PDB file of N, CA and C in Angstrom:
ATOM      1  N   UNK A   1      25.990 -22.231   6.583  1.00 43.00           N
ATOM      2  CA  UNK A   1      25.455 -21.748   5.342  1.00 43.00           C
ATOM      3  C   UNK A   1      24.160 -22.474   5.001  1.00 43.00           C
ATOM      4  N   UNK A   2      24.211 -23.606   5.391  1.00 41.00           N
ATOM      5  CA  UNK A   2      22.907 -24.849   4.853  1.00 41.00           C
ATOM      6  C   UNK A   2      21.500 -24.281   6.077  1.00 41.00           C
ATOM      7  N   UNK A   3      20.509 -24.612   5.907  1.00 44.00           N
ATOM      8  CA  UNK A   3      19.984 -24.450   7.084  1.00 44.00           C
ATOM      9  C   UNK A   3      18.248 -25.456   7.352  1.00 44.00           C
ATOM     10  N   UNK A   4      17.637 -25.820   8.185  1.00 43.00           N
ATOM     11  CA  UNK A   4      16.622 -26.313   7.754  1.00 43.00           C
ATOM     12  C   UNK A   4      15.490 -25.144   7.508  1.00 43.00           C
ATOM     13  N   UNK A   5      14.511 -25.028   7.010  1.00 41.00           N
ATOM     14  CA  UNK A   5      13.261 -24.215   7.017  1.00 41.00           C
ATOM     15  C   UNK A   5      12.764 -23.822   8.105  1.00 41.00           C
ATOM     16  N   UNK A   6      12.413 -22.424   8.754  1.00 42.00           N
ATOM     17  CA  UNK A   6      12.263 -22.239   9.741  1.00 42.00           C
ATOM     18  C   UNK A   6      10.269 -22.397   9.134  1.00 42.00           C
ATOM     19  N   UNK A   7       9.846 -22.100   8.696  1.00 45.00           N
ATOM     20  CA  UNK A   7       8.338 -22.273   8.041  1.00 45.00           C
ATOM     21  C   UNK A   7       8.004 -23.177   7.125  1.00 45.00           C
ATOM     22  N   UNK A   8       7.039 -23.215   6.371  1.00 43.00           N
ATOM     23  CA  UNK A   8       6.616 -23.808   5.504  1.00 43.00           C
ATOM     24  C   UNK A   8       6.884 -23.177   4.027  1.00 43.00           C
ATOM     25  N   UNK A   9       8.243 -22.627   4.125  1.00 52.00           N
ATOM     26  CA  UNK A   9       8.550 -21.955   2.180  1.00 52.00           C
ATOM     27  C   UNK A   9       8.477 -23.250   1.731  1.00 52.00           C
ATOM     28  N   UNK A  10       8.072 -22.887   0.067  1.00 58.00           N
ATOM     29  CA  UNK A  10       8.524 -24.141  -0.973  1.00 58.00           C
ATOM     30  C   UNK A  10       9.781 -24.367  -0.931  1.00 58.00           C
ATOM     31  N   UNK A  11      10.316 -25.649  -1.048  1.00 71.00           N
ATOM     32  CA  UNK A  11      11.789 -25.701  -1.648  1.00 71.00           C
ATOM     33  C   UNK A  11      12.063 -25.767  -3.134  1.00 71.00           C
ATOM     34  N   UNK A  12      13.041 -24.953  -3.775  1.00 80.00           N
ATOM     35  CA  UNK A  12      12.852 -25.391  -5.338  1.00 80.00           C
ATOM     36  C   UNK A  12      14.453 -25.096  -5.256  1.00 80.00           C
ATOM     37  N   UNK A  13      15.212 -25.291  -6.987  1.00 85.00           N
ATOM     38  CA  UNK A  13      16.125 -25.239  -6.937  1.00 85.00           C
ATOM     39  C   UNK A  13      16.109 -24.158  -7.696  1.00 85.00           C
ATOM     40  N   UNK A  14      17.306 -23.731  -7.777  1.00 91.00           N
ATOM     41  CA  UNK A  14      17.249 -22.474  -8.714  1.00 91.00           C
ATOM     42  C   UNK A  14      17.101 -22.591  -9.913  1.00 91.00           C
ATOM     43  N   UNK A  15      16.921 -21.767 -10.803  1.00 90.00           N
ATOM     44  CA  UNK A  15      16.808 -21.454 -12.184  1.00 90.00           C
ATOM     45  C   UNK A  15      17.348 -20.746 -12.697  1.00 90.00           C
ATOM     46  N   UNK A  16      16.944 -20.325 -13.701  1.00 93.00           N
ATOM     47  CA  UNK A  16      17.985 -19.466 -14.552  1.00 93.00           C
ATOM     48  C   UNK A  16      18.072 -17.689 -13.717  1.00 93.00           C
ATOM     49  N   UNK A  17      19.461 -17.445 -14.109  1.00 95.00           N
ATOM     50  CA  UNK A  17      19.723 -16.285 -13.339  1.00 95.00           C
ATOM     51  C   UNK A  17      20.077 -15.262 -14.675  1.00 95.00           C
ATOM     52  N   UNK A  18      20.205 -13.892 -14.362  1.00 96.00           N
ATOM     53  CA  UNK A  18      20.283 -13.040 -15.348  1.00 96.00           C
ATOM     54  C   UNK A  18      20.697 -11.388 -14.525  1.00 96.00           C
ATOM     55  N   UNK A  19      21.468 -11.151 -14.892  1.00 97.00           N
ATOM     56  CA  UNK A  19      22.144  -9.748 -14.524  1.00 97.00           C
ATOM     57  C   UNK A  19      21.659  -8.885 -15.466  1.00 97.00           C
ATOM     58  N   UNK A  20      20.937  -8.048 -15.439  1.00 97.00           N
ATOM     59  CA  UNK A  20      20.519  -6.287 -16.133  1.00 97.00           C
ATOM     60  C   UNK A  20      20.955  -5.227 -15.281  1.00 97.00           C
ATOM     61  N   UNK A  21      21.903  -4.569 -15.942  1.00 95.00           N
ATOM     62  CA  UNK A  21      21.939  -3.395 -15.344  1.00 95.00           C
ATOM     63  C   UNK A  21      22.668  -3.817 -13.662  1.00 95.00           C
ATOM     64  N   UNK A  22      22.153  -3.280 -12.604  1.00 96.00           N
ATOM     65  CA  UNK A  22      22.869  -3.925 -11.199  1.00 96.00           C
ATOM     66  C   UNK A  22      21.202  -4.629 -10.247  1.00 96.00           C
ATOM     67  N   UNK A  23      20.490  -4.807 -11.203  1.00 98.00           N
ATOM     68  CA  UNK A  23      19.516  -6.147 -10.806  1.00 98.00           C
ATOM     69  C   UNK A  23      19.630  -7.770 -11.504  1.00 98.00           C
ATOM     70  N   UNK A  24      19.048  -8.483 -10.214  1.00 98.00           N
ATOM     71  CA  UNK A  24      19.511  -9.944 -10.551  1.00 98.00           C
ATOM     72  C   UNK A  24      18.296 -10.448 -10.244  1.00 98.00           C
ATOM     73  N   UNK A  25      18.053 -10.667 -11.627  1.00 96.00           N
ATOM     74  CA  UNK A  25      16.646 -11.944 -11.979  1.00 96.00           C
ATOM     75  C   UNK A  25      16.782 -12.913 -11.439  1.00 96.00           C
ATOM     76  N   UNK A  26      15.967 -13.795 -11.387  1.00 95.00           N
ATOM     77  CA  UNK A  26      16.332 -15.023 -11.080  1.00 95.00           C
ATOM     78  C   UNK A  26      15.045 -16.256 -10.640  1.00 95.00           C
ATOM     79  N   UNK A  27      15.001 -17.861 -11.355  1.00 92.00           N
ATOM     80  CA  UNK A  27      13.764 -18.186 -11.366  1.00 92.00           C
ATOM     81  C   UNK A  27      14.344 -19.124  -9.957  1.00 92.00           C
ATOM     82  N   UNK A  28      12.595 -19.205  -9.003  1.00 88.00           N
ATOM     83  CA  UNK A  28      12.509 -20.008  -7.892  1.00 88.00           C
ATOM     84  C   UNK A  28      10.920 -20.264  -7.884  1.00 88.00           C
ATOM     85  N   UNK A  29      10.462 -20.789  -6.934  1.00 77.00           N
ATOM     86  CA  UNK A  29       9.207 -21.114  -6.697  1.00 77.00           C
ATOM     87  C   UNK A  29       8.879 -20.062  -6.443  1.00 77.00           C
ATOM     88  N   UNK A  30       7.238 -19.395  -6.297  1.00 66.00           N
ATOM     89  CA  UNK A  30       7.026 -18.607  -5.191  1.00 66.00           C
ATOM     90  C   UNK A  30       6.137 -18.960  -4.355  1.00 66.00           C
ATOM     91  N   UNK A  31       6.689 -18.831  -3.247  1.00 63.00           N
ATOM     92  CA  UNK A  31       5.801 -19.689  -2.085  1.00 63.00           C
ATOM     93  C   UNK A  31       4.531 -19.431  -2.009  1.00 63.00           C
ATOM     94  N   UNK A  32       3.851 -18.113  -2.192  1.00 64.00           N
ATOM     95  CA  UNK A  32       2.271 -17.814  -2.290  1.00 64.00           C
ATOM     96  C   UNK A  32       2.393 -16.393  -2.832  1.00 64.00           C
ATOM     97  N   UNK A  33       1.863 -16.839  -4.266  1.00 61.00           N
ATOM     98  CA  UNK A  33       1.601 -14.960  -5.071  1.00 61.00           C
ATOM     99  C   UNK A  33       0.692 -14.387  -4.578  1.00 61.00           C
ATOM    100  N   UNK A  34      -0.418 -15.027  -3.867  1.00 62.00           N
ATOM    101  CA  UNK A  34      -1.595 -13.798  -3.015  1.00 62.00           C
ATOM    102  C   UNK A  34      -0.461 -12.675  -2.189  1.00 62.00           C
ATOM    103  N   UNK A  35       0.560 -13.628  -1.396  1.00 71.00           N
ATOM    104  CA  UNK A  35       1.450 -12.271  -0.695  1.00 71.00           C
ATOM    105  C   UNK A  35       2.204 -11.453  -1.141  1.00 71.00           C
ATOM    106  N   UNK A  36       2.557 -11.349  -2.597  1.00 81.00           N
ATOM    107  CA  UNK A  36       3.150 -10.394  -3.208  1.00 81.00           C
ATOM    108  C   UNK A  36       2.292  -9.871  -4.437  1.00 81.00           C
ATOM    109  N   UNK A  37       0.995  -9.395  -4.125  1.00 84.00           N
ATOM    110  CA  UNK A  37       0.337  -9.108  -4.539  1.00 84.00           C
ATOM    111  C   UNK A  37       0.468  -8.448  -6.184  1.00 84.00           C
ATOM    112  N   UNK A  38       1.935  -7.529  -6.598  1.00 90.00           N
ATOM    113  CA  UNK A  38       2.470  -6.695  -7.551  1.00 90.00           C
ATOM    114  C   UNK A  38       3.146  -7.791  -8.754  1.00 90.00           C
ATOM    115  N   UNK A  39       3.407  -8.930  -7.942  1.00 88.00           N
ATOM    116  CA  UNK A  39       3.851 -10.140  -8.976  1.00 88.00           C
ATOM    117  C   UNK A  39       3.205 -10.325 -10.336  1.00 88.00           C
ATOM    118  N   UNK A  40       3.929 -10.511 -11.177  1.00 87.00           N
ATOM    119  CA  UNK A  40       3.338 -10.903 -12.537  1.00 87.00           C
ATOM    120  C   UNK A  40       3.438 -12.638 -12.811  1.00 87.00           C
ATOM    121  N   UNK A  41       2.393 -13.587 -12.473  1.00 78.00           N
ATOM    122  CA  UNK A  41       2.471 -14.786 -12.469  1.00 78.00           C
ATOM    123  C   UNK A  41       3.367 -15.897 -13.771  1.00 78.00           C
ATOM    124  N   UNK A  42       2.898 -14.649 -14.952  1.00 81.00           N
ATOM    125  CA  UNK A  42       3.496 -14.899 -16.257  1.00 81.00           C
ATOM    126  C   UNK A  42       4.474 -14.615 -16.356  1.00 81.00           C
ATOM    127  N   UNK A  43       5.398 -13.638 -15.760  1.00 81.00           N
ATOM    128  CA  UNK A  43       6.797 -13.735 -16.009  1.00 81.00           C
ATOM    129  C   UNK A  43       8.136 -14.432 -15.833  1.00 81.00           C
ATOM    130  N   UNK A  44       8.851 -14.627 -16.893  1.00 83.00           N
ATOM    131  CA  UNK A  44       9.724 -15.185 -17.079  1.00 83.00           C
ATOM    132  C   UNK A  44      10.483 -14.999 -15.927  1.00 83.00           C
ATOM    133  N   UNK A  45      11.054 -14.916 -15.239  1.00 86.00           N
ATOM    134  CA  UNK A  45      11.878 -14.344 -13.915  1.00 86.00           C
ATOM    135  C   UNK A  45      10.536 -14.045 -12.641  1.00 86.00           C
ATOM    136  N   UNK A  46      10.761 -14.880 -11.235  1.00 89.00           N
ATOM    137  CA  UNK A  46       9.845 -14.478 -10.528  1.00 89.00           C
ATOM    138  C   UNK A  46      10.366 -13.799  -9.291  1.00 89.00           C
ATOM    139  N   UNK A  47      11.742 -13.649  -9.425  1.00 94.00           N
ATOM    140  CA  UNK A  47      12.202 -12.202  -8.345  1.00 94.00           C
ATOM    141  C   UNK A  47      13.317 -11.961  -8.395  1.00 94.00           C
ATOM    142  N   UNK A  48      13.626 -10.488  -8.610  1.00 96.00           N
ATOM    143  CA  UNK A  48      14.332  -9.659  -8.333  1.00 96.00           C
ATOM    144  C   UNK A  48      14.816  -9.079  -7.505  1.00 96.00           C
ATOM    145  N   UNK A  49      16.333  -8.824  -7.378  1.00 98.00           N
ATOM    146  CA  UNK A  49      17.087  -7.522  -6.340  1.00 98.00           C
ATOM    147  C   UNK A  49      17.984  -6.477  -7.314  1.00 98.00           C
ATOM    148  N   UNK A  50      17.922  -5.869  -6.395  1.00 98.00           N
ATOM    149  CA  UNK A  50      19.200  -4.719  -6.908  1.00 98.00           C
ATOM    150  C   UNK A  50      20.519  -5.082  -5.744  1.00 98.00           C
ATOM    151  N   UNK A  51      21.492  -5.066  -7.066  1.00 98.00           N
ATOM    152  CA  UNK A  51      23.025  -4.947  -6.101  1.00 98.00           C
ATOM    153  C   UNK A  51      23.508  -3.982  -5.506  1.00 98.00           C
ATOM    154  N   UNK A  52      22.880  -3.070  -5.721  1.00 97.00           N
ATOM    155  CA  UNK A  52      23.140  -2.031  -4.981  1.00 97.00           C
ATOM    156  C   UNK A  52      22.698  -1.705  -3.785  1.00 97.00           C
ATOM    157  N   UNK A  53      21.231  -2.978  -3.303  1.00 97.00           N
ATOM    158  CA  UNK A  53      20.412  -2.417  -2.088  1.00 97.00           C
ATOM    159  C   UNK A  53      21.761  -2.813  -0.750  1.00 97.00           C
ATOM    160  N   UNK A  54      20.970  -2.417   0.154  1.00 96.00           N
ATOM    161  CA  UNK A  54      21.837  -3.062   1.277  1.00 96.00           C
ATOM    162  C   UNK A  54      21.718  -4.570   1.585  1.00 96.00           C
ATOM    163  N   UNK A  55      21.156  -5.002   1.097  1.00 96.00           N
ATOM    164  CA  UNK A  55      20.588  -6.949   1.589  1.00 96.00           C
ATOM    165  C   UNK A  55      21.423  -7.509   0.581  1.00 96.00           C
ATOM    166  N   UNK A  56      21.317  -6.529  -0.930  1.00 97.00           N
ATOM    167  CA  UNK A  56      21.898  -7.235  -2.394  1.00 97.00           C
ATOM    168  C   UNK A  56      23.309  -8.111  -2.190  1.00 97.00           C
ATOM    169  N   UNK A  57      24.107  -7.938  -1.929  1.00 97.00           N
ATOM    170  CA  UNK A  57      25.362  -8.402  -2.547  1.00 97.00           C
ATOM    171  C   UNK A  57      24.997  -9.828  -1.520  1.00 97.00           C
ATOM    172  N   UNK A  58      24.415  -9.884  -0.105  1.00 96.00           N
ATOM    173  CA  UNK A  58      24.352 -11.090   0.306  1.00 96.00           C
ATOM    174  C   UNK A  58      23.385 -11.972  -0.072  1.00 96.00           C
ATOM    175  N   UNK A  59      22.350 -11.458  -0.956  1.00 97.00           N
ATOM    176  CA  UNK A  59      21.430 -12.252  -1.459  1.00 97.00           C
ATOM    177  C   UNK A  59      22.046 -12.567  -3.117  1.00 97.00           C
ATOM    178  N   UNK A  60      23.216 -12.178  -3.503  1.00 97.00           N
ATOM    179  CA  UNK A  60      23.923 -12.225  -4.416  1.00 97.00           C
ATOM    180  C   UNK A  60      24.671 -13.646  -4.224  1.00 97.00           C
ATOM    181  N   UNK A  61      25.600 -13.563  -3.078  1.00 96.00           N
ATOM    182  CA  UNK A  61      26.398 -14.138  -2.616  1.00 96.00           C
ATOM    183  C   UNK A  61      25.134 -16.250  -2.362  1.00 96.00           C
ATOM    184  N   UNK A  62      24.262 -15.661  -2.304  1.00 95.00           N
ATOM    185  CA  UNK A  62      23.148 -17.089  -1.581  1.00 95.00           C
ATOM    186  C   UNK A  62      22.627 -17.603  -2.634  1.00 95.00           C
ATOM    187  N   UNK A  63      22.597 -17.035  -3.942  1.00 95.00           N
ATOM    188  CA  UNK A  63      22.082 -17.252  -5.345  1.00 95.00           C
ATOM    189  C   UNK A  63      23.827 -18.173  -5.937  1.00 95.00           C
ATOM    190  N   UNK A  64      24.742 -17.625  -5.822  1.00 94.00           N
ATOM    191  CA  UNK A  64      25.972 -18.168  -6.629  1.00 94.00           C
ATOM    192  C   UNK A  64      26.353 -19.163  -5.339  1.00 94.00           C
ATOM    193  N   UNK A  65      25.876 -19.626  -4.071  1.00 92.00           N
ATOM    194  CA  UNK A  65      25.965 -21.033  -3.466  1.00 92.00           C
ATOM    195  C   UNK A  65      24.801 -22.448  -3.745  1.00 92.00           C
ATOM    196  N   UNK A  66      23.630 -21.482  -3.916  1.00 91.00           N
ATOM    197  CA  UNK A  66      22.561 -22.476  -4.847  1.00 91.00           C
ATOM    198  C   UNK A  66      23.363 -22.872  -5.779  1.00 91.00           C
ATOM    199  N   UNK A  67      23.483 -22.061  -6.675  1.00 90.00           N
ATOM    200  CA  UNK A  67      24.091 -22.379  -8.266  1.00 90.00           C
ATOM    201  C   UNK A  67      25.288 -23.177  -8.135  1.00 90.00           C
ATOM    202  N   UNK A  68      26.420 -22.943  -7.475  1.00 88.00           N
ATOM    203  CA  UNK A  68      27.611 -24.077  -7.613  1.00 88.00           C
ATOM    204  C   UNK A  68      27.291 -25.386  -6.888  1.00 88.00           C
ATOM    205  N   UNK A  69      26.311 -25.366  -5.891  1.00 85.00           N
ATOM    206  CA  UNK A  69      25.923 -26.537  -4.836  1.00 85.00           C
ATOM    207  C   UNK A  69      25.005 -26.744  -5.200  1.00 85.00           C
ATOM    208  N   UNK A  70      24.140 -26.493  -6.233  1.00 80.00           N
ATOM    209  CA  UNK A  70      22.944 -27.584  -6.385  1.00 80.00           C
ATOM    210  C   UNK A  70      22.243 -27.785  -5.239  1.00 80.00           C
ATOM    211  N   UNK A  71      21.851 -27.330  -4.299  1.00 87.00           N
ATOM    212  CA  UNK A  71      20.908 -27.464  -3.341  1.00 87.00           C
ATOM    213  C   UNK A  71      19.617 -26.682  -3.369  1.00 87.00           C
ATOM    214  N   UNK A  72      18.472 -26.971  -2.909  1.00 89.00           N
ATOM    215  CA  UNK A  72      17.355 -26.360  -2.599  1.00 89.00           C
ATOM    216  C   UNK A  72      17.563 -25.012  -2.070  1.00 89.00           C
ATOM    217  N   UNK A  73      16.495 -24.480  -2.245  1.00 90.00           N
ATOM    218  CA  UNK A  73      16.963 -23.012  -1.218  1.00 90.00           C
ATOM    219  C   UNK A  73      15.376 -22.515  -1.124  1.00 90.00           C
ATOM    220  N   UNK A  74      15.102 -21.768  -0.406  1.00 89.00           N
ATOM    221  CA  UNK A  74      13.841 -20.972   0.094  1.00 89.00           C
ATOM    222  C   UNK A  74      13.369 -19.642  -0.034  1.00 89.00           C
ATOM    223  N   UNK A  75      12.809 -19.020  -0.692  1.00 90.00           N
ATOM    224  CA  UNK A  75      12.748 -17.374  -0.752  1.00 90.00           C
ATOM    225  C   UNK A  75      11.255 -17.028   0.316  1.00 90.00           C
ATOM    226  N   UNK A  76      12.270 -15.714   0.947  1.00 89.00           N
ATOM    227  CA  UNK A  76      10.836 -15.094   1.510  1.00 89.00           C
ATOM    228  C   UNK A  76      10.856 -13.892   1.475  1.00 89.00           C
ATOM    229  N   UNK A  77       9.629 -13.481   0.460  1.00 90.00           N
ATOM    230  CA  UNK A  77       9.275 -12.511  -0.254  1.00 90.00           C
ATOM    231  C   UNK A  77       9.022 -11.116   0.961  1.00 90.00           C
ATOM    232  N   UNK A  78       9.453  -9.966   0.370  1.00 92.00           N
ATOM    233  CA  UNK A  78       9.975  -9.033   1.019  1.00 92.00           C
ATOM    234  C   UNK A  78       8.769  -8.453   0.661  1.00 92.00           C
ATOM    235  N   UNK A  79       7.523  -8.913  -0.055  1.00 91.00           N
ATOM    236  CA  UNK A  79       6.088  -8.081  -0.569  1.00 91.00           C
ATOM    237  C   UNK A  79       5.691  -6.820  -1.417  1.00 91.00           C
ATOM    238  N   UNK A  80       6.971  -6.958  -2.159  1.00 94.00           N
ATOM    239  CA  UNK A  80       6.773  -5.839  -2.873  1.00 94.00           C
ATOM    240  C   UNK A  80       7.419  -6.054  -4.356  1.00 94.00           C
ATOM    241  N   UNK A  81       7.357  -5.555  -5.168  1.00 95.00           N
ATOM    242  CA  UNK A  81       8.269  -5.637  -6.362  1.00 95.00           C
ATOM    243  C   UNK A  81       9.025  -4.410  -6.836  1.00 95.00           C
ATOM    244  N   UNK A  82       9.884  -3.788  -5.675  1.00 96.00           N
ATOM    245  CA  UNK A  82      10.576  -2.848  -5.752  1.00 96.00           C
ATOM    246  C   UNK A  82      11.915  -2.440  -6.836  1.00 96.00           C
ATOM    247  N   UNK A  83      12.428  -3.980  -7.524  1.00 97.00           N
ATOM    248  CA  UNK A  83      13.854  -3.799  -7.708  1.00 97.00           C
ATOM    249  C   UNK A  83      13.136  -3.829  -9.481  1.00 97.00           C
ATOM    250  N   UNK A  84      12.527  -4.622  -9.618  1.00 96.00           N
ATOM    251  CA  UNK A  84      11.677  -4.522 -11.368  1.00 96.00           C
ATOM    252  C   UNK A  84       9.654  -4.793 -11.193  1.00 96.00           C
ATOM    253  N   UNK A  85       9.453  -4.048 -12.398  1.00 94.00           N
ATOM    254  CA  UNK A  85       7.901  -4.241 -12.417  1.00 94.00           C
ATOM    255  C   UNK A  85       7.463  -5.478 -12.686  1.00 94.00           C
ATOM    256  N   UNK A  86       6.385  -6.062 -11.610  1.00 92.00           N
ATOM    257  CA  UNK A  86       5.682  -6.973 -11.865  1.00 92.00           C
ATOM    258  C   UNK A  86       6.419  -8.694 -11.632  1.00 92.00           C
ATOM    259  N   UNK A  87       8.128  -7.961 -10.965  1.00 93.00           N
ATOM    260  CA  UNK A  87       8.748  -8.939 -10.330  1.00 93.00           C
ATOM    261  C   UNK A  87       9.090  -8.843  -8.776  1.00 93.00           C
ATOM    262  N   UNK A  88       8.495 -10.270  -8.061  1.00 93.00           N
ATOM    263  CA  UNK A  88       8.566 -10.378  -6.782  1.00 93.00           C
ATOM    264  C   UNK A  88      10.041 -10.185  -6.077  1.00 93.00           C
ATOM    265  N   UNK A  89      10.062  -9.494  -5.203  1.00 95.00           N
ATOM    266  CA  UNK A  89      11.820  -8.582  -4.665  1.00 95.00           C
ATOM    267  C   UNK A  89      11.955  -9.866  -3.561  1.00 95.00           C
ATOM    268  N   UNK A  90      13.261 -10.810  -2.888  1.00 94.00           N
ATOM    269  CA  UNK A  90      13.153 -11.459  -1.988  1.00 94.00           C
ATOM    270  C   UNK A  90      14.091 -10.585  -0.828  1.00 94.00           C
ATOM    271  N   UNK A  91      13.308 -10.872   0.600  1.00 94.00           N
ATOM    272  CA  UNK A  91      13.783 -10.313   1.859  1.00 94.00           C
ATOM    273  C   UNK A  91      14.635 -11.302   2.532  1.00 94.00           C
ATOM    274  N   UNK A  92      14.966 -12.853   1.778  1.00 93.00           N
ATOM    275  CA  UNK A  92      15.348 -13.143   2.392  1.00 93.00           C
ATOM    276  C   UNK A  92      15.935 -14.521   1.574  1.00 93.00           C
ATOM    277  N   UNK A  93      17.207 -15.346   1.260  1.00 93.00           N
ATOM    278  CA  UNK A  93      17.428 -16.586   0.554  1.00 93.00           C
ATOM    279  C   UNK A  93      17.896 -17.766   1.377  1.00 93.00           C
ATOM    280  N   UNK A  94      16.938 -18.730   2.003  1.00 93.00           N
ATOM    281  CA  UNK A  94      17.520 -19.526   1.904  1.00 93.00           C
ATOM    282  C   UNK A  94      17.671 -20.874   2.122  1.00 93.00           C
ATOM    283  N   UNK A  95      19.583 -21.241   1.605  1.00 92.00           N
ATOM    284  CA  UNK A  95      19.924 -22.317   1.449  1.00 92.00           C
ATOM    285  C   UNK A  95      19.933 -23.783   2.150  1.00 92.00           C
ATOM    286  N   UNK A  96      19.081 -24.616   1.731  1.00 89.00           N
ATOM    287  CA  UNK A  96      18.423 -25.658   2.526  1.00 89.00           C
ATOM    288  C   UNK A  96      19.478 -27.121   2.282  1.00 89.00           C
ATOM    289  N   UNK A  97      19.340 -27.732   3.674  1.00 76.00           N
ATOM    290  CA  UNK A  97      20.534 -29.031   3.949  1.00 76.00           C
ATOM    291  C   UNK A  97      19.900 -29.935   3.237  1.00 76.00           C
ATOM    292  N   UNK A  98      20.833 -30.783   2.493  1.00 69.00           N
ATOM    293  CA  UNK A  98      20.135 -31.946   1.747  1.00 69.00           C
ATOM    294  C   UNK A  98      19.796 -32.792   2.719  1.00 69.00           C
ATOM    295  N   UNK A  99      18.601 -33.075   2.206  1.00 61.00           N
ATOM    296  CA  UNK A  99      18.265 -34.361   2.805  1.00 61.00           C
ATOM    297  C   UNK A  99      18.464 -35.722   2.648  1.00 61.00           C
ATOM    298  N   UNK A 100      18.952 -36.589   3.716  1.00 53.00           N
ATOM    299  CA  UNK A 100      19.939 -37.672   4.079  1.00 53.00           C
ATOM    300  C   UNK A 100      18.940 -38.993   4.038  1.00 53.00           C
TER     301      UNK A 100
END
């Protein structure tokens, strides 16, 4: 489940999370807003999924192991802001090994 960084993502920890509807807000770093060009820098929440997509429930599942484990984790932005406006969608979460 833990893993090291295969690139150079930021590590941050999570932030506040928020369920609307069957999308899940949720605050993290974002590793570079030039690549998600549709991002809104000012918003409160900096990416979104829907639970309903096909990736959702496991990027569901990688958000509520941040949150009970307190560990770092990594997002890599899927480049679009498909699931809400002007919020960055992630292609990918993840959960990073503490460091010893």
């Amino acid at each position: 489940m833990f893993a090291e960084p295969i690139n150079s993502a930021s590590r941050a920890y999570l932030g506040e999370v928020k369920i609307v509807n069957d999308v899940v807000y949720f605050q993290a770093l974002l590793p570079d807003i030039a690549s998600v060009g549709c991002a809104n820098t000012g918003a409160p929440f900096h990416w979104a999924f829907s639970l309903s997509s096909a990736e959702g429930p496991s990027l569901y599942r990688a958000i509520l192991a941040a949150q009970s484990g307190n560990v770092q984790l990594a997002v890599t932005p899927a480049g679009d802001c498909a699931a809400a406006s002007g919020v960055a969608r992630p292609a990918a979460i993840t959960l990073l090994k503490p460091k010893q």
